[in-house]
């Protein structure tokens, strides 16, 4: 069931995102989720059991481990994955709802027009319908303007014509902020290496206690790999922000404006456009 849901999610990402976002979701799935669930669990499965301190004081070893790792590395990366993915999941739900609502309005207009006088009759929109219909560009116009400009630009323009650009930009910014926040948090909590020896001075330890970590070199390498994955993810997101910004500037300079209202157009023409 989980793989079916994942496949459906990827199909929605493909319809309502740019090429860079598709590349990001691939990086997210392969490098972050698989690394965390497969490699991370096998490397850190004994992190507390093999954390040994040179003391027999009851409770000292537990509080020293809590000081060494306030939050388990693997759990931290799981929380990071959830936080970074949440804006995209919310956006996809919003996109599907919005496009479904617009298509429903079009179908209702077409049915009303046929009952009133046939498919070629001009439709007069109500104020509420006009608000919905104005958000969608005429497909022929978009195709004409985008002819020969490449698949990536068509994807950006499709998001814009679906009336989703604001929501898409907001989720991208939220995703980027979450990524930066967790990168900073990871550095503050774990640094850049897993030291083989940890010196602990906490109650109920009677004095300074030396604790030793299992496989510190392997854990350091994996920690740096996760930094690299987060850095790559952040780079893709910053690149997409720049891409959308440059695209908006290009649209402004080339004279593209807000999609025009379709009120007064025939329902037959309105029905020509199908949202992917």
XYZ file of C-alpha atoms in Angstrom:
276
model
C 0.000 0.000 0.000
C 2.830 2.405 0.850
C 4.439 1.912 -2.578
C 1.108 2.564 -4.304
C 0.756 5.821 -2.377
C 4.353 6.739 -3.250
C 3.698 6.108 -6.953
C 0.601 8.315 -6.879
C 2.563 11.030 -5.087
C 5.295 10.958 -7.738
C 2.680 11.240 -10.506
C 1.254 14.362 -8.846
C 4.741 15.826 -8.469
C 5.338 15.233 -12.178
C 2.165 17.130 -13.133
C 2.460 20.118 -10.820
C 6.177 20.901 -10.491
C 9.248 21.974 -12.433
C 12.144 19.832 -13.598
C 14.282 20.946 -10.635
C 11.558 19.925 -8.194
C 11.339 16.490 -9.822
C 15.105 16.187 -9.479
C 14.810 17.226 -5.831
C 12.164 14.597 -5.034
C 14.360 11.928 -6.662
C 17.325 13.040 -4.571
C 15.101 13.157 -1.506
C 13.801 9.621 -1.977
C 17.032 7.926 -3.006
C 19.645 9.648 -0.886
C 17.785 10.797 2.205
C 15.023 8.277 2.871
C 16.895 5.168 1.717
C 20.127 6.202 3.431
C 18.302 6.946 6.674
C 16.162 3.807 6.758
C 18.712 1.308 5.430
C 22.241 2.519 6.148
C 21.428 4.697 9.155
C 19.591 1.994 11.064
C 22.376 -0.542 10.505
C 25.104 1.887 11.581
C 23.342 3.308 14.638
C 21.446 0.231 15.856
C 23.842 -0.215 18.808
C 24.558 3.442 19.499
C 23.399 3.354 23.134
C 24.127 -0.296 23.894
C 27.775 0.091 22.872
C 28.214 3.475 24.542
C 30.553 2.543 27.408
C 31.766 4.737 30.261
C 34.555 3.997 32.752
C 32.271 4.141 35.772
C 30.011 1.840 37.734
C 27.944 4.671 39.198
C 24.229 3.814 38.669
C 22.581 6.125 36.133
C 25.813 7.878 35.164
C 26.152 6.137 31.819
C 22.557 6.980 30.858
C 22.872 10.692 31.595
C 26.218 10.800 29.791
C 24.660 9.284 26.689
C 21.830 11.823 26.915
C 24.449 14.574 27.023
C 26.329 13.025 24.096
C 23.232 12.673 21.876
C 20.178 14.637 23.113
C 18.381 13.297 20.039
C 19.383 10.160 18.179
C 21.011 10.882 14.815
C 18.582 8.626 12.965
C 15.516 10.131 14.650
C 16.814 13.607 13.866
C 17.088 12.711 10.171
C 13.602 11.198 10.210
C 12.183 14.429 11.665
C 14.174 16.373 9.080
C 12.711 14.329 6.216
C 9.165 14.822 7.510
C 9.600 18.566 8.006
C 11.173 19.118 4.585
C 8.588 16.992 2.746
C 5.490 18.412 4.483
C 5.242 21.690 2.461
C 5.381 19.742 -0.815
C 2.706 17.273 0.314
C 0.425 20.132 1.407
C 0.991 21.885 -1.928
C 0.096 18.777 -3.917
C -3.140 18.382 -1.962
C -3.991 22.027 -2.597
C -3.144 21.735 -6.304
C -5.346 18.681 -6.829
C -8.248 20.332 -4.969
C -7.946 23.597 -6.902
C -7.724 22.038 -10.346
C -10.609 19.669 -9.580
C -12.746 22.640 -8.520
C -11.943 24.559 -11.717
C -12.730 21.550 -13.912
C -16.023 21.070 -12.064
C -16.979 24.704 -12.743
C -16.206 24.273 -16.430
C -18.346 21.156 -16.664
C -21.236 22.914 -14.928
C -20.995 25.862 -17.334
C -20.984 23.566 -20.343
C -24.037 21.647 -19.106
C -25.936 24.873 -18.389
C -25.108 26.264 -21.810
C -26.297 23.121 -23.570
C -29.583 23.208 -21.691
C -30.029 26.914 -22.464
C -29.199 26.948 -26.144
C -26.454 24.647 -27.306
C -22.664 24.458 -27.042
C -21.996 27.602 -29.091
C -23.989 29.876 -26.828
C -21.948 32.520 -25.031
C -21.738 32.017 -21.281
C -22.221 34.912 -18.879
C -20.366 34.103 -15.684
C -21.545 34.956 -12.229
C -19.165 36.875 -10.002
C -18.080 33.716 -8.185
C -17.585 31.770 -11.415
C -15.600 34.612 -12.935
C -13.235 34.533 -9.964
C -12.544 30.851 -10.600
C -12.359 31.036 -14.377
C -10.010 34.032 -14.410
C -7.361 31.930 -12.734
C -6.894 29.702 -15.790
C -5.133 30.812 -18.993
C -6.357 29.842 -22.454
C -4.250 26.860 -23.441
C -3.785 27.895 -27.046
C -2.295 31.211 -25.973
C 0.126 29.537 -23.582
C 1.188 27.005 -26.193
C 1.782 29.717 -28.773
C 3.929 31.775 -26.435
C 5.911 28.781 -25.262
C 6.519 27.248 -28.714
C 10.160 26.184 -28.967
C 11.187 27.382 -25.506
C 11.809 23.992 -23.928
C 10.096 21.561 -21.648
C 11.242 23.130 -18.381
C 9.743 26.514 -19.215
C 6.490 24.855 -20.255
C 6.300 23.223 -16.844
C 6.733 26.566 -15.097
C 4.148 28.177 -17.349
C 1.713 25.324 -16.730
C 1.980 25.898 -12.973
C 1.278 29.579 -13.595
C -1.704 28.987 -15.868
C -3.198 26.585 -13.323
C -3.174 29.443 -10.805
C -0.710 27.614 -8.544
C 2.411 29.766 -8.771
C 1.903 31.555 -5.438
C 1.262 28.296 -3.570
C 4.176 26.630 -5.353
C 6.552 29.448 -4.432
C 5.404 29.456 -0.802
C 5.939 25.710 -0.397
C 9.368 26.038 -2.006
C 10.354 28.802 0.422
C 8.998 26.828 3.398
C 10.918 23.763 2.255
C 14.116 25.785 1.922
C 13.730 27.359 5.369
C 13.141 23.926 6.911
C 16.258 22.608 5.193
C 18.388 25.496 6.453
C 16.961 25.185 9.966
C 17.732 21.484 10.228
C 21.215 21.959 8.773
C 21.989 24.524 11.461
C 20.408 22.316 14.130
C 22.419 19.307 12.998
C 25.651 21.284 13.212
C 24.842 22.649 16.678
C 23.878 19.224 18.049
C 26.432 16.931 16.412
C 29.174 19.065 14.887
C 31.152 17.643 11.969
C 32.430 14.427 13.530
C 31.592 11.694 16.004
C 34.466 11.770 18.488
C 35.689 8.383 19.754
C 35.875 9.684 23.329
C 33.327 11.844 25.123
C 34.065 13.486 28.454
C 31.043 13.754 30.714
C 30.514 15.812 33.860
C 26.902 15.458 34.996
C 24.984 14.349 38.042
C 24.870 11.624 39.319
C 28.445 11.053 38.094
C 30.819 11.694 40.992
C 33.550 13.191 38.805
C 34.615 13.573 35.186
C 33.858 10.380 33.280
C 35.299 9.211 29.965
C 32.817 7.523 27.619
C 33.610 5.712 24.389
C 31.558 5.510 21.186
C 31.390 2.430 18.961
C 32.569 2.763 15.325
C 33.202 6.545 15.495
C 34.930 6.708 12.091
C 32.057 4.988 10.284
C 29.538 7.251 12.003
C 31.587 10.335 11.134
C 31.629 9.352 7.459
C 27.877 8.778 7.477
C 27.300 12.101 9.257
C 29.283 13.908 6.542
C 27.314 12.061 3.850
C 24.065 13.317 5.377
C 25.497 16.846 5.415
C 26.300 16.441 1.710
C 22.785 15.187 0.951
C 21.227 18.124 2.800
C 23.594 20.501 0.996
C 22.647 19.043 -2.392
C 18.962 19.329 -1.525
C 19.421 22.951 -0.463
C 21.368 23.720 -3.657
C 18.544 22.342 -5.810
C 15.985 24.407 -3.917
C 18.004 27.617 -4.193
C 18.481 26.917 -7.909
C 14.732 26.526 -8.329
C 14.070 29.789 -6.473
C 16.495 31.533 -8.844
C 14.876 29.790 -11.827
C 11.380 30.942 -10.843
C 12.627 34.452 -10.112
C 14.364 34.774 -13.473
C 11.286 33.331 -15.174
C 9.060 35.930 -13.513
C 11.413 38.717 -14.624
C 11.424 37.329 -18.160
C 7.623 37.189 -18.219
C 7.416 40.762 -16.973
C 9.841 42.057 -19.600
C 8.143 40.123 -22.405
C 4.744 41.621 -21.520
C 2.899 38.643 -20.092
C 0.044 39.623 -17.843
C -2.560 38.038 -15.629
C -4.675 35.442 -17.429
C -7.726 37.052 -18.981
C -11.283 36.199 -17.983
C -13.143 33.646 -20.029
C -16.539 35.098 -19.258
C -18.273 35.786 -22.537
C -16.525 32.894 -24.284
C -18.406 29.875 -25.497
C -18.416 26.794 -23.240
C -17.236 24.692 -26.150
C -14.018 26.711 -26.225
C -13.696 26.567 -22.439
C -14.026 22.801 -22.497
C -11.080 22.436 -24.895
C -8.530 22.818 -22.133
C -7.893 19.825 -19.871
C -5.742 20.187 -16.826
C -3.146 17.440 -16.641
